[in-house]
Structures are given as structure tokens and as C-alpha cells.
Amino acid sequence: MRSDNSEYVPLISVEIAWLLGSWAISFVLLGLVVGFGRLAAGPLDIQLHNRYFMLSVGYAVFPIFVVVATIVTVVRGALGRFKSNTIKAVLGLLGVVWAFLLLVVYTLVQNLH
């Protein structure tokens, strides 16, 4: 049994590349929703009832990224029958991110009332 982790370096690079691709897809989806010119203009202005939020583009694209990355990783894992430990690790990290994101949304909803 080998003690070095050199065989995992290419696998991690592949997972990072897939996550970066998911990030790019998220920017394209947000650009299609709000307009690419609006993305380049700076912060996004969102009005919910009587509350007004200003979000940077990075914060606005993050929830879309979490959804896209989860879908892409689940499909990749299902096609490979979840044999890859790196895909399992990425799904575990995405699960933690989902929990954090849901906690933030819950806190925002509680503060709106």
C-alpha cells in the first residue's frame, strides 16, 4: 500500500475543475435572469416587500452555484455509481454548505417578519 497521496492530486484537480465549471454556469444563469449588463454594473438591488437588499454579484450567484454544483455532482456520482471518494467528499461539503445556506435563509425570513 502506498503512503503518499500523489494519486489523489489529479482527482482533486478534476473536482476543482468541475466546481469552477459549475461556478461559471451559475454566472451565466444569473446573467440570463437579471441581464449581463446589470451584472457588470455592480451590486444587485433586490426589493422584498418593504425591505431593500443590495448584494454583490458574488453573493447573488452563490445560492445558484450551490444548486448547480449539487446537481452536477450528484449526476456525476450516479453515473460513476458513487465509487469515487472525492465525489463523496464534495457531496459532503455541499451538504454542509446547504445547511449553512438554509440557516441564513431562515434567519433572513425571521428578520423580515
Short mmCIF file of N, CA and C in Angstrom, two decimals:
data_model
loop_
_atom_site.label_atom_id
_atom_site.label_comp_id
_atom_site.label_asym_id
_atom_site.label_seq_id
_atom_site.Cartn_x
_atom_site.Cartn_y
_atom_site.Cartn_z
N MET A 1 0.84 -1.17 0.00
CA MET A 1 0.00 0.00 0.00
C MET A 1 0.88 1.24 0.00
N ARG A 2 0.56 2.19 -0.87
CA ARG A 2 1.35 3.41 -0.99
C ARG A 2 0.99 4.37 0.13
N SER A 3 2.00 5.06 0.63
CA SER A 3 1.74 6.00 1.72
C SER A 3 1.60 7.44 1.23
N ASP A 4 2.01 7.72 -0.02
CA ASP A 4 1.88 9.10 -0.49
C ASP A 4 0.50 9.32 -1.10
N ASN A 5 0.13 10.57 -1.21
CA ASN A 5 -1.19 10.92 -1.73
C ASN A 5 -1.12 11.46 -3.14
N SER A 6 -0.10 11.07 -3.91
CA SER A 6 0.08 11.62 -5.25
C SER A 6 -1.03 11.19 -6.20
N GLU A 7 -1.67 10.06 -5.94
CA GLU A 7 -2.75 9.62 -6.83
C GLU A 7 -4.02 10.44 -6.64
N TYR A 8 -4.17 11.10 -5.49
CA TYR A 8 -5.36 11.90 -5.24
C TYR A 8 -5.27 13.31 -5.80
N VAL A 9 -4.06 13.78 -6.10
CA VAL A 9 -3.89 15.15 -6.61
C VAL A 9 -4.64 15.34 -7.93
N PRO A 10 -4.51 14.44 -8.92
CA PRO A 10 -5.30 14.64 -10.14
C PRO A 10 -6.80 14.57 -9.90
N LEU A 11 -7.24 13.73 -8.97
CA LEU A 11 -8.67 13.63 -8.68
C LEU A 11 -9.21 14.92 -8.07
N ILE A 12 -8.42 15.52 -7.18
CA ILE A 12 -8.83 16.79 -6.58
C ILE A 12 -8.86 17.88 -7.64
N SER A 13 -7.90 17.85 -8.55
CA SER A 13 -7.87 18.84 -9.64
C SER A 13 -9.11 18.70 -10.52
N VAL A 14 -9.54 17.49 -10.77
CA VAL A 14 -10.74 17.27 -11.57
C VAL A 14 -11.97 17.81 -10.84
N GLU A 15 -12.07 17.57 -9.55
CA GLU A 15 -13.22 18.07 -8.78
C GLU A 15 -13.23 19.59 -8.74
N ILE A 16 -12.07 20.20 -8.58
CA ILE A 16 -11.99 21.67 -8.59
C ILE A 16 -12.39 22.21 -9.94
N ALA A 17 -11.98 21.53 -11.01
CA ALA A 17 -12.37 21.98 -12.35
C ALA A 17 -13.89 21.89 -12.54
N TRP A 18 -14.51 20.82 -12.04
CA TRP A 18 -15.97 20.69 -12.14
C TRP A 18 -16.67 21.77 -11.33
N LEU A 19 -16.15 22.08 -10.14
CA LEU A 19 -16.75 23.13 -9.32
C LEU A 19 -16.59 24.50 -9.97
N LEU A 20 -15.44 24.76 -10.59
CA LEU A 20 -15.25 26.02 -11.31
C LEU A 20 -16.19 26.11 -12.51
N GLY A 21 -16.40 24.99 -13.18
CA GLY A 21 -17.37 24.97 -14.27
C GLY A 21 -18.78 25.24 -13.77
N SER A 22 -19.12 24.70 -12.61
CA SER A 22 -20.43 24.97 -12.02
C SER A 22 -20.57 26.45 -11.65
N TRP A 23 -19.47 27.05 -11.18
CA TRP A 23 -19.48 28.48 -10.86
C TRP A 23 -19.72 29.30 -12.12
N ALA A 24 -19.08 28.91 -13.22
CA ALA A 24 -19.27 29.63 -14.49
C ALA A 24 -20.71 29.49 -14.99
N ILE A 25 -21.27 28.29 -14.89
CA ILE A 25 -22.66 28.07 -15.29
C ILE A 25 -23.59 28.93 -14.43
N SER A 26 -23.27 29.08 -13.15
CA SER A 26 -24.09 29.90 -12.26
C SER A 26 -24.07 31.36 -12.68
N PHE A 27 -22.90 31.87 -13.07
CA PHE A 27 -22.82 33.25 -13.55
C PHE A 27 -23.65 33.43 -14.82
N VAL A 28 -23.59 32.45 -15.72
CA VAL A 28 -24.37 32.54 -16.95
C VAL A 28 -25.87 32.54 -16.62
N LEU A 29 -26.29 31.66 -15.72
CA LEU A 29 -27.71 31.61 -15.35
C LEU A 29 -28.17 32.92 -14.70
N LEU A 30 -27.35 33.48 -13.81
CA LEU A 30 -27.71 34.75 -13.20
C LEU A 30 -27.73 35.86 -14.23
N GLY A 31 -26.80 35.82 -15.18
CA GLY A 31 -26.79 36.81 -16.26
C GLY A 31 -28.03 36.71 -17.13
N LEU A 32 -28.51 35.50 -17.36
CA LEU A 32 -29.74 35.33 -18.14
C LEU A 32 -30.96 35.85 -17.39
N VAL A 33 -30.94 35.74 -16.07
CA VAL A 33 -32.09 36.18 -15.27
C VAL A 33 -32.13 37.70 -15.13
N VAL A 34 -31.00 38.30 -14.75
CA VAL A 34 -31.00 39.75 -14.47
C VAL A 34 -30.42 40.57 -15.61
N GLY A 35 -29.79 39.93 -16.55
CA GLY A 35 -29.16 40.64 -17.66
C GLY A 35 -27.66 40.77 -17.44
N PHE A 36 -26.89 40.52 -18.47
CA PHE A 36 -25.44 40.56 -18.35
C PHE A 36 -24.93 41.98 -18.12
N GLY A 37 -25.62 42.96 -18.69
CA GLY A 37 -25.24 44.35 -18.46
C GLY A 37 -25.42 44.75 -17.00
N ARG A 38 -26.46 44.22 -16.38
CA ARG A 38 -26.72 44.51 -14.96
C ARG A 38 -25.67 43.85 -14.08
N LEU A 39 -25.19 42.67 -14.47
CA LEU A 39 -24.14 42.01 -13.70
C LEU A 39 -22.86 42.83 -13.71
N ALA A 40 -22.54 43.40 -14.86
CA ALA A 40 -21.31 44.18 -14.99
C ALA A 40 -21.42 45.53 -14.29
N ALA A 41 -22.63 46.00 -14.02
CA ALA A 41 -22.83 47.33 -13.44
C ALA A 41 -22.50 47.39 -11.95
N GLY A 42 -22.42 46.26 -11.28
CA GLY A 42 -22.09 46.31 -9.86
C GLY A 42 -23.11 45.56 -9.03
N PRO A 43 -23.33 46.04 -7.79
CA PRO A 43 -24.23 45.32 -6.88
C PRO A 43 -25.66 45.22 -7.42
N LEU A 44 -26.30 44.13 -7.04
CA LEU A 44 -27.69 43.91 -7.45
C LEU A 44 -28.62 44.45 -6.37
N ASP A 45 -29.66 45.16 -6.79
CA ASP A 45 -30.65 45.71 -5.88
C ASP A 45 -31.87 44.80 -5.89
N ILE A 46 -32.24 44.30 -4.71
CA ILE A 46 -33.39 43.40 -4.60
C ILE A 46 -34.35 44.00 -3.58
N GLN A 47 -35.61 44.13 -3.98
CA GLN A 47 -36.62 44.64 -3.07
C GLN A 47 -37.62 43.53 -2.75
N LEU A 48 -37.72 43.19 -1.47
CA LEU A 48 -38.68 42.20 -1.00
C LEU A 48 -39.66 42.91 -0.07
N HIS A 49 -40.88 43.05 -0.51
CA HIS A 49 -41.92 43.76 0.23
C HIS A 49 -41.43 45.16 0.58
N ASN A 50 -41.21 45.44 1.85
CA ASN A 50 -40.74 46.77 2.23
C ASN A 50 -39.26 46.77 2.63
N ARG A 51 -38.54 45.70 2.30
CA ARG A 51 -37.09 45.60 2.58
C ARG A 51 -36.32 45.75 1.29
N TYR A 52 -35.15 46.33 1.40
CA TYR A 52 -34.33 46.60 0.24
C TYR A 52 -32.94 46.02 0.50
N PHE A 53 -32.48 45.12 -0.35
CA PHE A 53 -31.18 44.48 -0.20
C PHE A 53 -30.28 44.87 -1.35
N MET A 54 -29.03 45.09 -1.03
CA MET A 54 -28.01 45.28 -2.07
C MET A 54 -27.01 44.15 -1.91
N LEU A 55 -26.87 43.34 -2.95
CA LEU A 55 -25.97 42.19 -2.92
C LEU A 55 -24.89 42.36 -3.96
N SER A 56 -23.67 41.99 -3.58
CA SER A 56 -22.64 41.93 -4.60
C SER A 56 -22.95 40.74 -5.50
N VAL A 57 -22.36 40.73 -6.67
CA VAL A 57 -22.64 39.67 -7.64
C VAL A 57 -22.21 38.32 -7.08
N GLY A 58 -21.11 38.28 -6.34
CA GLY A 58 -20.65 37.03 -5.75
C GLY A 58 -21.65 36.43 -4.78
N TYR A 59 -22.25 37.29 -3.95
CA TYR A 59 -23.26 36.81 -3.01
C TYR A 59 -24.54 36.39 -3.73
N ALA A 60 -24.86 37.05 -4.80
CA ALA A 60 -26.07 36.71 -5.55
C ALA A 60 -25.92 35.40 -6.30
N VAL A 61 -24.72 35.10 -6.77
CA VAL A 61 -24.51 33.89 -7.56
C VAL A 61 -24.30 32.66 -6.66
N PHE A 62 -23.98 32.86 -5.39
CA PHE A 62 -23.66 31.74 -4.51
C PHE A 62 -24.80 30.73 -4.36
N PRO A 63 -26.04 31.16 -4.09
CA PRO A 63 -27.12 30.15 -3.99
C PRO A 63 -27.34 29.38 -5.29
N ILE A 64 -27.20 30.06 -6.41
CA ILE A 64 -27.34 29.38 -7.70
C ILE A 64 -26.21 28.37 -7.87
N PHE A 65 -25.00 28.75 -7.45
CA PHE A 65 -23.85 27.84 -7.53
C PHE A 65 -24.08 26.58 -6.70
N VAL A 66 -24.63 26.74 -5.51
CA VAL A 66 -24.85 25.57 -4.65
C VAL A 66 -25.82 24.60 -5.32
N VAL A 67 -26.87 25.11 -5.92
CA VAL A 67 -27.84 24.25 -6.61
C VAL A 67 -27.18 23.57 -7.81
N VAL A 68 -26.49 24.34 -8.64
CA VAL A 68 -25.86 23.79 -9.86
C VAL A 68 -24.79 22.77 -9.48
N ALA A 69 -23.94 23.10 -8.51
CA ALA A 69 -22.86 22.19 -8.12
C ALA A 69 -23.42 20.89 -7.55
N THR A 70 -24.50 20.98 -6.79
CA THR A 70 -25.11 19.77 -6.24
C THR A 70 -25.67 18.89 -7.35
N ILE A 71 -26.38 19.50 -8.29
CA ILE A 71 -26.94 18.72 -9.40
C ILE A 71 -25.84 18.07 -10.22
N VAL A 72 -24.82 18.84 -10.56
CA VAL A 72 -23.72 18.31 -11.38
C VAL A 72 -23.00 17.18 -10.64
N THR A 73 -22.74 17.36 -9.35
CA THR A 73 -22.00 16.35 -8.59
C THR A 73 -22.84 15.09 -8.39
N VAL A 74 -24.13 15.23 -8.15
CA VAL A 74 -24.99 14.05 -7.99
C VAL A 74 -25.07 13.27 -9.30
N VAL A 75 -25.21 13.97 -10.42
CA VAL A 75 -25.27 13.29 -11.71
C VAL A 75 -23.95 12.58 -12.00
N ARG A 76 -22.83 13.27 -11.74
CA ARG A 76 -21.53 12.63 -11.96
C ARG A 76 -21.35 11.42 -11.05
N GLY A 77 -21.78 11.55 -9.81
CA GLY A 77 -21.67 10.43 -8.88
C GLY A 77 -22.56 9.26 -9.28
N ALA A 78 -23.77 9.56 -9.73
CA ALA A 78 -24.70 8.50 -10.14
C ALA A 78 -24.18 7.77 -11.37
N LEU A 79 -23.60 8.52 -12.30
CA LEU A 79 -23.05 7.87 -13.49
C LEU A 79 -21.87 6.97 -13.15
N GLY A 80 -21.11 7.33 -12.12
CA GLY A 80 -19.99 6.51 -11.68
C GLY A 80 -20.35 5.59 -10.54
N ARG A 81 -21.63 5.49 -10.22
CA ARG A 81 -22.16 4.64 -9.14
C ARG A 81 -21.54 4.97 -7.78
N PHE A 82 -21.16 6.22 -7.60
CA PHE A 82 -20.61 6.74 -6.35
C PHE A 82 -19.41 5.93 -5.86
N LYS A 83 -18.55 5.53 -6.80
CA LYS A 83 -17.35 4.78 -6.44
C LYS A 83 -16.20 5.69 -6.04
N SER A 84 -16.23 6.94 -6.50
CA SER A 84 -15.14 7.88 -6.23
C SER A 84 -15.30 8.53 -4.85
N ASN A 85 -14.24 8.43 -4.05
CA ASN A 85 -14.28 9.05 -2.73
C ASN A 85 -14.26 10.57 -2.81
N THR A 86 -13.66 11.13 -3.87
CA THR A 86 -13.62 12.58 -3.98
C THR A 86 -15.02 13.14 -4.26
N ILE A 87 -15.81 12.43 -5.05
CA ILE A 87 -17.19 12.88 -5.29
C ILE A 87 -17.99 12.80 -4.00
N LYS A 88 -17.77 11.76 -3.22
CA LYS A 88 -18.46 11.66 -1.93
C LYS A 88 -18.06 12.80 -1.00
N ALA A 89 -16.77 13.16 -1.01
CA ALA A 89 -16.30 14.26 -0.17
C ALA A 89 -16.90 15.59 -0.61
N VAL A 90 -16.96 15.81 -1.92
CA VAL A 90 -17.56 17.05 -2.43
C VAL A 90 -19.03 17.11 -2.07
N LEU A 91 -19.74 16.00 -2.19
CA LEU A 91 -21.16 15.99 -1.80
C LEU A 91 -21.34 16.24 -0.31
N GLY A 92 -20.43 15.72 0.50
CA GLY A 92 -20.48 16.01 1.93
C GLY A 92 -20.27 17.48 2.23
N LEU A 93 -19.30 18.09 1.56
CA LEU A 93 -19.07 19.53 1.74
C LEU A 93 -20.25 20.35 1.24
N LEU A 94 -20.84 19.93 0.13
CA LEU A 94 -22.02 20.63 -0.37
C LEU A 94 -23.20 20.49 0.59
N GLY A 95 -23.29 19.36 1.27
CA GLY A 95 -24.33 19.20 2.29
C GLY A 95 -24.16 20.18 3.43
N VAL A 96 -22.92 20.40 3.85
CA VAL A 96 -22.64 21.39 4.90
C VAL A 96 -22.99 22.79 4.40
N VAL A 97 -22.64 23.09 3.16
CA VAL A 97 -22.96 24.40 2.58
C VAL A 97 -24.48 24.59 2.49
N TRP A 98 -25.21 23.53 2.11
CA TRP A 98 -26.68 23.60 2.06
C TRP A 98 -27.24 23.92 3.44
N ALA A 99 -26.71 23.27 4.47
CA ALA A 99 -27.20 23.52 5.82
C ALA A 99 -26.95 24.97 6.22
N PHE A 100 -25.77 25.48 5.91
CA PHE A 100 -25.45 26.88 6.22
C PHE A 100 -26.36 27.83 5.44
N LEU A 101 -26.57 27.55 4.17
CA LEU A 101 -27.40 28.41 3.33
C LEU A 101 -28.85 28.42 3.82
N LEU A 102 -29.36 27.26 4.21
CA LEU A 102 -30.73 27.20 4.73
C LEU A 102 -30.84 27.94 6.07
N LEU A 103 -29.80 27.89 6.89
CA LEU A 103 -29.80 28.63 8.14
C LEU A 103 -29.82 30.14 7.88
N VAL A 104 -29.06 30.59 6.90
CA VAL A 104 -29.05 32.01 6.54
C VAL A 104 -30.42 32.44 6.02
N VAL A 105 -31.02 31.64 5.15
CA VAL A 105 -32.35 31.97 4.62
C VAL A 105 -33.38 32.00 5.74
N TYR A 106 -33.32 31.04 6.64
CA TYR A 106 -34.25 31.01 7.77
C TYR A 106 -34.09 32.26 8.63
N THR A 107 -32.86 32.66 8.90
CA THR A 107 -32.61 33.87 9.69
C THR A 107 -33.14 35.11 8.99
N LEU A 108 -32.93 35.20 7.67
CA LEU A 108 -33.45 36.34 6.93
C LEU A 108 -34.97 36.39 6.95
N VAL A 109 -35.60 35.25 6.80
CA VAL A 109 -37.07 35.21 6.82
C VAL A 109 -37.60 35.60 8.20
N GLN A 110 -36.94 35.16 9.24
CA GLN A 110 -37.37 35.53 10.59
C GLN A 110 -37.23 37.03 10.83
N ASN A 111 -36.20 37.64 10.25
CA ASN A 111 -35.98 39.07 10.43
C ASN A 111 -36.94 39.91 9.59
N LEU A 112 -37.53 39.32 8.54
CA LEU A 112 -38.47 40.07 7.72
C LEU A 112 -39.82 40.25 8.41
N HIS A 113 -40.15 39.37 9.33
CA HIS A 113 -41.46 39.46 9.99
C HIS A 113 -41.41 40.32 11.21
#
